Structures are given as C-alpha cells and as structure tokens.
Amino acid sequence: MCKRQVVSIDAQGSLGEAARLMRQHHVGALVVTSGEAQGRHVYGIVTDRDLVLDALAREARGEDLRVGELAHTTLVLVAEHAELGDAMQAMAHSGVRRLLVKGSGDQLLGLLSLDDLIEAYSAELVSLVRIIRSGMARELRETPATPAARGEPLLIPAIGRANWASVVAGA
C-alpha cells in the first residue's frame, strides 16, 4: 500500500533542487539522506508544505537554504506488515501525514501517506457498500416489497408547533 518508489535528496541539497525533484516525480515529500562512511542513511523528511511555509517564513530564496535545515529529523516509522489502524494511530499520535515504512532489516521500504490511507479505507468502504446492497437485493428477491397503502398525505407541522432539532433555511 505504501509508495515503494522513494525519492530522496541529500541534506546539503538546495530547496530549489528539492522543489524540482518533487515536481519531476509528482511527490509531496522527499526522504532526506546524509552520507556517512557506512553508507547513506535517512536523515529526515521534507514536505512540499515545509518548502513553502518554512522557506517563505524565513524569507529565503530556494538556493540559499539547505534541505537539511528544514527536514523533520524525528522519524515516525511503521513496520512493513502493520495494520491500517496502526498506521493511522501513529499518524494521529505524532501529528504527521507521512510515515516511513521499515523492513525487517531496518531498511527503508517506502513512504506511507495520509492519501494512501484514505485510498485504502475508501476501497474498504466501497466493499462495505457492496455488502449492504447485496443484502438488500437478496432480501428483495426473497421477500418482494408490497406497495405502501395510500392514505391521507402527511403534513409537516408549522415551525414552532413541533420539537424540531434544526430547521433548514428556505424549506
């Protein structure tokens, strides 16, 4: 479910370079890396929102600041086989919209965004709607509906004469 194609940028990269990468790859976040003797490591994450709000607040040009200066270095991780609810809880608890997905060997497998969760839950909701519709169709096949008896039309009482919880304007 997560995006396994992670786009990264070195912490020393410019904000302009970060913006170009985001546009080129159609992503809203980059994994910020730092090089060390043992290899490249995840340093943090920078989002399109960080680029716009933080850079503008500092009145900086895109080439003046380094990505590492804006990156969020407190990493919020979720295990590869975590449930959707666990990921949602991690986002809510941490106040983030993206989680790094970690494999069994501490390697970065991907990025899970709030959009990914919404997409997954939407698919689940569609499945629930299908269950409801299927049950209703089965019920109608087994017990056809009988026409409602025609009686007097029902009138809605004047406003002020009934205990209305709310009134829709213009009704």
CSV table of C-alpha atoms in Angstrom, one decimal:
chain,number,residue,atom,x,y,z
A,1,MET,CA,0.0,0.0,0.0
A,2,CYS,CA,2.9,2.4,0.6
A,3,LYS,CA,4.8,4.1,-2.2
A,4,ARG,CA,7.9,2.0,-2.6
A,5,GLN,CA,9.4,4.4,-5.1
A,6,VAL,CA,11.0,6.7,-2.6
A,7,VAL,CA,12.5,9.9,-3.9
A,8,SER,CA,15.4,11.2,-1.8
A,9,ILE,CA,17.7,14.2,-1.6
A,10,ASP,CA,20.9,14.8,0.2
A,11,ALA,CA,20.6,17.1,3.3
A,12,GLN,CA,23.0,19.5,1.6
A,13,GLY,CA,20.7,19.9,-1.4
A,14,SER,CA,19.1,23.2,-2.1
A,15,LEU,CA,15.4,23.9,-1.7
A,16,GLY,CA,15.2,24.7,-5.4
A,17,GLU,CA,16.5,21.2,-6.2
A,18,ALA,CA,14.0,19.7,-3.7
A,19,ALA,CA,11.1,21.5,-5.4
A,20,ARG,CA,12.3,20.3,-8.8
A,21,LEU,CA,12.5,16.7,-7.6
A,22,MET,CA,9.0,16.9,-6.1
A,23,ARG,CA,7.6,18.3,-9.4
A,24,GLN,CA,9.5,15.8,-11.6
A,25,HIS,CA,8.4,12.8,-9.6
A,26,HIS,CA,4.9,14.1,-8.6
A,27,VAL,CA,5.5,13.6,-4.9
A,28,GLY,CA,4.8,15.8,-1.9
A,29,ALA,CA,7.7,14.6,0.3
A,30,LEU,CA,11.3,13.7,-0.1
A,31,VAL,CA,13.4,11.5,2.2
A,32,VAL,CA,16.4,13.5,3.2
A,33,THR,CA,19.6,11.5,3.4
A,34,SER,CA,23.1,12.1,4.8
A,35,GLY,CA,26.2,10.4,3.6
A,36,GLU,CA,28.4,8.6,6.0
A,37,ALA,CA,31.4,6.2,5.7
A,38,GLN,CA,29.0,3.3,6.3
A,39,GLY,CA,26.6,4.4,3.5
A,40,ARG,CA,23.7,6.7,3.1
A,41,HIS,CA,21.3,7.0,6.0
A,42,VAL,CA,17.9,8.5,6.4
A,43,TYR,CA,18.3,11.9,8.0
A,44,GLY,CA,14.7,13.1,7.9
A,45,ILE,CA,11.9,14.1,5.7
A,46,VAL,CA,10.9,17.3,4.0
A,47,THR,CA,7.5,18.1,2.5
A,48,ASP,CA,6.1,20.5,0.0
A,49,ARG,CA,4.5,22.3,2.8
A,50,ASP,CA,7.9,22.7,4.5
A,51,LEU,CA,9.3,24.2,1.4
A,52,VAL,CA,6.5,26.7,1.0
A,53,LEU,CA,5.8,27.8,4.6
A,54,ASP,CA,9.2,27.5,6.3
A,55,ALA,CA,11.2,28.9,3.4
A,56,LEU,CA,8.8,31.8,3.0
A,57,ALA,CA,8.7,32.5,6.7
A,58,ARG,CA,12.5,32.7,6.7
A,59,GLU,CA,12.3,34.9,3.6
A,60,ALA,CA,14.9,32.7,2.0
A,61,ARG,CA,15.4,32.0,-1.7
A,62,GLY,CA,15.3,28.4,-2.8
A,63,GLU,CA,19.0,28.2,-3.4
A,64,ASP,CA,20.1,29.8,0.0
A,65,LEU,CA,18.8,27.2,2.4
A,66,ARG,CA,19.8,23.6,2.6
A,67,VAL,CA,17.1,20.9,2.7
A,68,GLY,CA,18.6,19.5,5.9
A,69,GLU,CA,17.8,22.8,7.6
A,70,LEU,CA,14.0,22.3,7.0
A,71,ALA,CA,13.9,18.5,7.3
A,72,HIS,CA,12.0,16.9,10.1
A,73,THR,CA,14.5,14.7,11.8
A,74,THR,CA,12.2,12.9,14.3
A,75,LEU,CA,11.3,9.9,12.1
A,76,VAL,CA,8.0,8.2,12.6
A,77,LEU,CA,8.2,4.6,11.4
A,78,VAL,CA,5.7,1.9,10.8
A,79,ALA,CA,6.6,-1.8,10.3
A,80,GLU,CA,6.1,-3.3,6.8
A,81,HIS,CA,3.3,-5.5,7.9
A,82,ALA,CA,1.5,-3.0,10.2
A,83,GLU,CA,-2.3,-2.8,10.0
A,84,LEU,CA,-4.0,0.3,8.6
A,85,GLY,CA,-5.3,1.2,12.0
A,86,ASP,CA,-1.8,1.1,13.4
A,87,ALA,CA,-0.5,3.4,10.7
A,88,MET,CA,-3.5,5.8,11.3
A,89,GLN,CA,-2.8,5.8,15.0
A,90,ALA,CA,0.9,6.5,14.5
A,91,MET,CA,0.0,9.5,12.3
A,92,ALA,CA,-2.6,10.8,14.8
A,93,HIS,CA,-0.3,10.4,17.8
A,94,SER,CA,2.7,12.0,16.0
A,95,GLY,CA,0.8,14.7,14.1
A,96,VAL,CA,2.4,13.7,10.8
A,97,ARG,CA,0.8,12.9,7.4
A,98,ARG,CA,3.6,10.6,6.2
A,99,LEU,CA,5.3,7.5,7.8
A,100,LEU,CA,8.5,5.8,6.8
A,101,VAL,CA,7.9,2.1,6.2
A,102,LYS,CA,10.6,0.0,7.7
A,103,GLY,CA,11.5,-3.5,6.7
A,104,SER,CA,12.8,-6.3,8.9
A,105,GLY,CA,16.4,-5.4,8.4
A,106,ASP,CA,16.0,-1.7,9.3
A,107,GLN,CA,16.0,-0.8,5.6
A,108,LEU,CA,13.6,1.9,4.3
A,109,LEU,CA,10.9,0.2,2.1
A,110,GLY,CA,8.7,3.1,1.3
A,111,LEU,CA,6.6,6.0,2.4
A,112,LEU,CA,3.0,5.8,3.6
A,113,SER,CA,1.0,9.0,3.2
A,114,LEU,CA,-2.4,10.1,4.6
A,115,ASP,CA,-3.6,10.0,0.9
A,116,ASP,CA,-2.5,6.3,0.8
A,117,LEU,CA,-4.6,5.6,3.9
A,118,ILE,CA,-7.6,7.4,2.6
A,119,GLU,CA,-7.4,5.5,-0.7
A,120,ALA,CA,-7.1,2.2,1.2
A,121,TYR,CA,-10.0,3.0,3.5
A,122,SER,CA,-12.1,4.2,0.6
A,123,ALA,CA,-11.7,0.8,-1.0
A,124,GLU,CA,-12.8,-0.8,2.2
A,125,LEU,CA,-15.9,1.5,2.4
A,126,VAL,CA,-16.8,0.6,-1.2
A,127,SER,CA,-16.7,-3.1,-0.2
A,128,LEU,CA,-19.0,-2.4,2.7
A,129,VAL,CA,-21.5,-0.6,0.5
A,130,ARG,CA,-21.4,-3.7,-1.8
A,131,ILE,CA,-22.2,-5.9,1.1
A,132,ILE,CA,-25.2,-3.7,2.1
A,133,ARG,CA,-26.5,-3.6,-1.5
A,134,SER,CA,-26.1,-7.3,-1.9
A,135,GLY,CA,-28.0,-7.9,1.3
A,136,MET,CA,-30.8,-5.6,0.2
A,137,ALA,CA,-31.0,-7.3,-3.2
A,138,ARG,CA,-31.2,-10.7,-1.6
A,139,GLU,CA,-33.9,-9.6,0.8
A,140,LEU,CA,-36.0,-8.2,-2.1
A,141,ARG,CA,-35.6,-11.4,-4.1
A,142,GLU,CA,-36.7,-13.5,-1.1
A,143,THR,CA,-39.5,-11.2,0.1
A,144,PRO,CA,-40.7,-8.8,-2.6
A,145,ALA,CA,-41.8,-5.4,-1.3
A,146,THR,CA,-45.5,-4.8,-1.2
A,147,PRO,CA,-46.8,-1.4,-2.3
A,148,ALA,CA,-47.5,1.1,0.5
A,149,ALA,CA,-51.1,1.7,1.3
A,150,ARG,CA,-52.3,5.1,0.0
A,151,GLY,CA,-53.8,7.1,2.8
A,152,GLU,CA,-54.0,10.8,3.6
A,153,PRO,CA,-50.9,12.8,2.8
A,154,LEU,CA,-48.8,13.6,5.8
A,155,LEU,CA,-48.4,17.2,6.7
A,156,ILE,CA,-45.4,18.8,8.3
A,157,PRO,CA,-46.4,21.0,11.3
A,158,ALA,CA,-45.7,24.7,11.2
A,159,ILE,CA,-42.5,25.8,12.7
A,160,GLY,CA,-42.9,26.4,16.4
A,161,ARG,CA,-45.6,23.7,16.8
A,162,ALA,CA,-43.2,20.7,16.8
A,163,ASN,CA,-39.9,19.9,18.5
A,164,TRP,CA,-37.6,20.4,15.6
A,165,ALA,CA,-33.9,19.9,16.2
A,166,SER,CA,-33.0,22.1,13.3
A,167,VAL,CA,-34.7,24.0,10.5
A,168,VAL,CA,-33.3,24.1,7.0
A,169,ALA,CA,-33.5,27.7,5.6
A,170,GLY,CA,-35.9,28.0,2.7
A,171,ALA,CA,-37.7,24.7,3.4
